[in-house]
PDB file of C-alpha atoms in Angstrom:
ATOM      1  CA  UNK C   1     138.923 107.248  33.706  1.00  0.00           C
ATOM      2  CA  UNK C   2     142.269 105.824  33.576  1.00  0.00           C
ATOM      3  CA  UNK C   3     142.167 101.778  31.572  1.00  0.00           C
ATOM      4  CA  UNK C   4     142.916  99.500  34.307  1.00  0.00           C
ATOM      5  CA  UNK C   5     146.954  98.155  33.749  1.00  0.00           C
ATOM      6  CA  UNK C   6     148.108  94.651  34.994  1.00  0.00           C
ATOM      7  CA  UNK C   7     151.327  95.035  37.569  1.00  0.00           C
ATOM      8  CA  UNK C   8     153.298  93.929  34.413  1.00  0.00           C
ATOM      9  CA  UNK C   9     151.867  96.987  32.500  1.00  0.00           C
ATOM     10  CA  UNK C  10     152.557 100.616  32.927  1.00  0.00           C
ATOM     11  CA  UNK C  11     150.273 103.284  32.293  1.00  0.00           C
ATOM     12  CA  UNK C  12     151.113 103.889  28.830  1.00  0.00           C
ATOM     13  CA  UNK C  13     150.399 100.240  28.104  1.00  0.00           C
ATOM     14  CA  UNK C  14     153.963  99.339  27.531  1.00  0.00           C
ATOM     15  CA  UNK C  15     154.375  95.822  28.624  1.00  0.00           C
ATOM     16  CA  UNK C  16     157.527  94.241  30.346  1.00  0.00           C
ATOM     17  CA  UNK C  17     159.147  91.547  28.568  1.00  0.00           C
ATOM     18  CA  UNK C  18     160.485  89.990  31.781  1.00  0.00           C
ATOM     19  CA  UNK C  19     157.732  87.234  32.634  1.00  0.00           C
ATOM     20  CA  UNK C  20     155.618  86.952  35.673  1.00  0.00           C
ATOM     21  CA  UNK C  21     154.016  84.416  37.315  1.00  0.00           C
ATOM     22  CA  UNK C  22     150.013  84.015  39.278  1.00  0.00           C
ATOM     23  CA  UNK C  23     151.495  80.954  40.252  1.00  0.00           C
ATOM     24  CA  UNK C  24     151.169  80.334  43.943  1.00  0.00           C
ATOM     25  CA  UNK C  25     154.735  78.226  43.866  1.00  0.00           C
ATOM     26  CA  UNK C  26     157.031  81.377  43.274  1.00  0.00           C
ATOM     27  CA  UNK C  27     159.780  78.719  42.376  1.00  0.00           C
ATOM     28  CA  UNK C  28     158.161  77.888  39.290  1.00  0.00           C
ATOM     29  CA  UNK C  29     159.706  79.185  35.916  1.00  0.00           C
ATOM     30  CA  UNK C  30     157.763  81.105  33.753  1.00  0.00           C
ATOM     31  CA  UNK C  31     158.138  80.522  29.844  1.00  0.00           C
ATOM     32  CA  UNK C  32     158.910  83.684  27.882  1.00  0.00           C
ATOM     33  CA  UNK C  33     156.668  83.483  25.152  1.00  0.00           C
ATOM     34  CA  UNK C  34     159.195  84.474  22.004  1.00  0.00           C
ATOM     35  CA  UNK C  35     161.808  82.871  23.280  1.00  0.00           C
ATOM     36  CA  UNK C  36     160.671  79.502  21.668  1.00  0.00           C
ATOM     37  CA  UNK C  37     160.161  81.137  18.336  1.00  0.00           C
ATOM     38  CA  UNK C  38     163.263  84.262  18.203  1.00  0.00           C
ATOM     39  CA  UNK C  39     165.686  81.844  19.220  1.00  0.00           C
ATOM     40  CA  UNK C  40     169.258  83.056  17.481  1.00  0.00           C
ATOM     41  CA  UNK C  41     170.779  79.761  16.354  1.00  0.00           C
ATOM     42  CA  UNK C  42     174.114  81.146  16.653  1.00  0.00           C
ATOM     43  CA  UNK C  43     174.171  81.275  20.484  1.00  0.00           C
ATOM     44  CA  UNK C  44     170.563  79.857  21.009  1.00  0.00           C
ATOM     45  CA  UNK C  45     169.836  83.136  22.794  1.00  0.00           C
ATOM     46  CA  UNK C  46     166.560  85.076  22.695  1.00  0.00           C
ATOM     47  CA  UNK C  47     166.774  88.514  21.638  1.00  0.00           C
ATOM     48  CA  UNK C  48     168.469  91.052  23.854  1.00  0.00           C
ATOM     49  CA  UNK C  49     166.191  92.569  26.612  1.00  0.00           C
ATOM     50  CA  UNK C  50     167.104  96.149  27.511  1.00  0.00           C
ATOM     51  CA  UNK C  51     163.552  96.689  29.329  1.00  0.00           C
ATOM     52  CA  UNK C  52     163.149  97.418  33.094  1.00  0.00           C
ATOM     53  CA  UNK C  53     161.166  94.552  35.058  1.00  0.00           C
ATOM     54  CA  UNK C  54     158.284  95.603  36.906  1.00  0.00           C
ATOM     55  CA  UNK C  55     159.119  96.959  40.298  1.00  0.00           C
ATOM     56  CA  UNK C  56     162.782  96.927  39.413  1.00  0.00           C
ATOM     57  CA  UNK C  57     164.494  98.950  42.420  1.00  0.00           C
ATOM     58  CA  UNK C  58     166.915 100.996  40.451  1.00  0.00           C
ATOM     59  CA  UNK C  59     167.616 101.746  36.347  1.00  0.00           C
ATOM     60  CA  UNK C  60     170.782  99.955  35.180  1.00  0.00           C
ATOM     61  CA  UNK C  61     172.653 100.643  32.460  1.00  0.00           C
ATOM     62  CA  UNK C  62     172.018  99.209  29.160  1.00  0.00           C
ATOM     63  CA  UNK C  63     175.736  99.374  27.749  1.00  0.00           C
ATOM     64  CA  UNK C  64     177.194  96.607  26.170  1.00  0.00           C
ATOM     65  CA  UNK C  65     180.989  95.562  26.303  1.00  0.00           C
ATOM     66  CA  UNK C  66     182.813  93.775  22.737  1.00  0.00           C
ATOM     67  CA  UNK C  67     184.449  90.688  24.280  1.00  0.00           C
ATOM     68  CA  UNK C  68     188.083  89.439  22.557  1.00  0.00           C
ATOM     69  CA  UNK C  69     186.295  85.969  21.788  1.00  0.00           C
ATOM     70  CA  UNK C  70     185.601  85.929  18.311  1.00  0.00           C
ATOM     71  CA  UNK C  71     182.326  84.370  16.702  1.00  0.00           C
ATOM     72  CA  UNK C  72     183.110  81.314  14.616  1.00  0.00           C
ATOM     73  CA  UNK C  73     182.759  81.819  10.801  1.00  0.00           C
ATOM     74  CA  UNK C  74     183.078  86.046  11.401  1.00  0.00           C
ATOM     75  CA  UNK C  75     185.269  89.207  11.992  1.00  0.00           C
ATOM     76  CA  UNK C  76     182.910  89.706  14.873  1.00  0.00           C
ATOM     77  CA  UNK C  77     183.195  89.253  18.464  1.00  0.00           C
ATOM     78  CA  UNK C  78     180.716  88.002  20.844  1.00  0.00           C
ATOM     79  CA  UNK C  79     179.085  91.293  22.744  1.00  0.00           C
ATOM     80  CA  UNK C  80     178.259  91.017  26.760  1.00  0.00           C
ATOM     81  CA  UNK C  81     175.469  91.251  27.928  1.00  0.00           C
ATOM     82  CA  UNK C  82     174.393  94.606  29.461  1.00  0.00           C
ATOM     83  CA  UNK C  83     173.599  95.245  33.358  1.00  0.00           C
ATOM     84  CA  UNK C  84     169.641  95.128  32.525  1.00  0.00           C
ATOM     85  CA  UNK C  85     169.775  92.492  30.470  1.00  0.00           C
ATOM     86  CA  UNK C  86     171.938  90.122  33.202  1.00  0.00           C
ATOM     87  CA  UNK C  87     169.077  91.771  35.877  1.00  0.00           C
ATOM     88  CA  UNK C  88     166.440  90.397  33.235  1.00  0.00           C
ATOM     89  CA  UNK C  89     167.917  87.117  32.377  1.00  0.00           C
ATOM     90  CA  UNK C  90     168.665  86.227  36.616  1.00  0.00           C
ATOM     91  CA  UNK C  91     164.886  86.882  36.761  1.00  0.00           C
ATOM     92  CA  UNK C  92     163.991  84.925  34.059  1.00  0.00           C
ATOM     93  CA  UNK C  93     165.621  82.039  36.180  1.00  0.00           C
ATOM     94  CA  UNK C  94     163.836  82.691  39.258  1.00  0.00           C
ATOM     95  CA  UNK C  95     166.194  85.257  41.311  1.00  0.00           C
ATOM     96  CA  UNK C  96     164.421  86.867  44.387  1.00  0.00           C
ATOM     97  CA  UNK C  97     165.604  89.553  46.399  1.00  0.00           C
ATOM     98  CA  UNK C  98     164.506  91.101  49.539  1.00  0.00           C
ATOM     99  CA  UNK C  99     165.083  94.932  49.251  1.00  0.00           C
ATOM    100  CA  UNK C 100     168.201  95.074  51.048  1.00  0.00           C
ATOM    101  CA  UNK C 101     170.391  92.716  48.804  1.00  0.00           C
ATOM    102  CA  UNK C 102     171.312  93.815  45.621  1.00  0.00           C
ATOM    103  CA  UNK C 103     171.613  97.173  44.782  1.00  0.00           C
ATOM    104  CA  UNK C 104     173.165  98.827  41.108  1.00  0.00           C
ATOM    105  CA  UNK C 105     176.461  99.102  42.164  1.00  0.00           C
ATOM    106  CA  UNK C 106     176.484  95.150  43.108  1.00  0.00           C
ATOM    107  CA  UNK C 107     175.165  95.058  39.179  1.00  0.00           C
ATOM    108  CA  UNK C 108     177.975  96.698  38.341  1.00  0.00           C
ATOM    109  CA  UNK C 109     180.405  93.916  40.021  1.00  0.00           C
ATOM    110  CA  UNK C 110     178.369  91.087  39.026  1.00  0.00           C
ATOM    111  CA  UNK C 111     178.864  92.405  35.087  1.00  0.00           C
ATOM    112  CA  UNK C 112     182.839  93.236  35.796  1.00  0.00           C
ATOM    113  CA  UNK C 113     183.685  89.348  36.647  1.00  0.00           C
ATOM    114  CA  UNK C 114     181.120  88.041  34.680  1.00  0.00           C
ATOM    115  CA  UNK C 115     183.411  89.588  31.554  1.00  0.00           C
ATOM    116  CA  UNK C 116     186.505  88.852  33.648  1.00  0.00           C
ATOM    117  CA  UNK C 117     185.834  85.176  33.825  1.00  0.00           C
ATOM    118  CA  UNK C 118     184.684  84.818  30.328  1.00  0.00           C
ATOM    119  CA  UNK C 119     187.590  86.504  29.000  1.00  0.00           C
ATOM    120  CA  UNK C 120     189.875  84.182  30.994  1.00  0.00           C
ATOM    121  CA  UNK C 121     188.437  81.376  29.849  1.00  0.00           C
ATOM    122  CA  UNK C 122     188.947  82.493  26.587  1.00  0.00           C
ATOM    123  CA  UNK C 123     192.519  83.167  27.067  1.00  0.00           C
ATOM    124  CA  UNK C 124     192.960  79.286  28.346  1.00  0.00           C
ATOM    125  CA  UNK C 125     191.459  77.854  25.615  1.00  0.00           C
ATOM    126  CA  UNK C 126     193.927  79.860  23.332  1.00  0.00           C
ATOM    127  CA  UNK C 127     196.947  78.364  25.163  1.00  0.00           C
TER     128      UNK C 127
END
């Protein structure tokens, strides 16, 4: 037989990083266990997560985009967050959906002015 698997656990035993609550109050937050301890001090950003959620509708793309704001104390630039990670992090802060209201192509909006606005920004501040 089969080991049992939590909702948050596939059949393989992979485990989602994207956190899930038993709490009866779905507007409570849950904590993301590393993210206290793999904290980069640079951005104060947990690592990057490229995982599907559990029950996630549709895949997204994982593809990062190299903004033209450069890191401080580097020759880097700062790197945008993926489709699945934005997905990940708007769950991490307690997004909900009913199945009608977001689909991938939305994702792919939401990352297009996300960039858009950042690099604006950025282009004010240089002025």
């Amino acid at each position: 037989a089969a080991p049992a698997t939590t909702p948050a656990e596939g059949q393989d035993g992979w485990v989602s990083e994207c956190p899930s609550s038993t709490s009866p109050d779905p507007g409570v937050l849950m904590a993301v266990p590393s993210d206290a301890q793999d904290v980069n001090p640079l951005n104060m950003m947990p690592p990057p997560n490229q995982r599907p959620s559990p029950n996630q509708p549709f895949p997204l793309p994982t593809i990062r985009q190299t903004s033209s704001i450069p890191k401080a104390g580097t020759s880097d630039h700062w790197v945008y967050p993926s489709q699945q990670m934005f997905w990940n992090a708007m769950l991490r802060k307690g997004w909900k959906w009913g199945p009608d209201d977001i689909n991938a192509n939305d994702m792919d909006h939401i990352i297009k002015i996300h960039n858009a606005n950042n690099e604006s920004a950025w282009q004010e501040v240089l002025k």
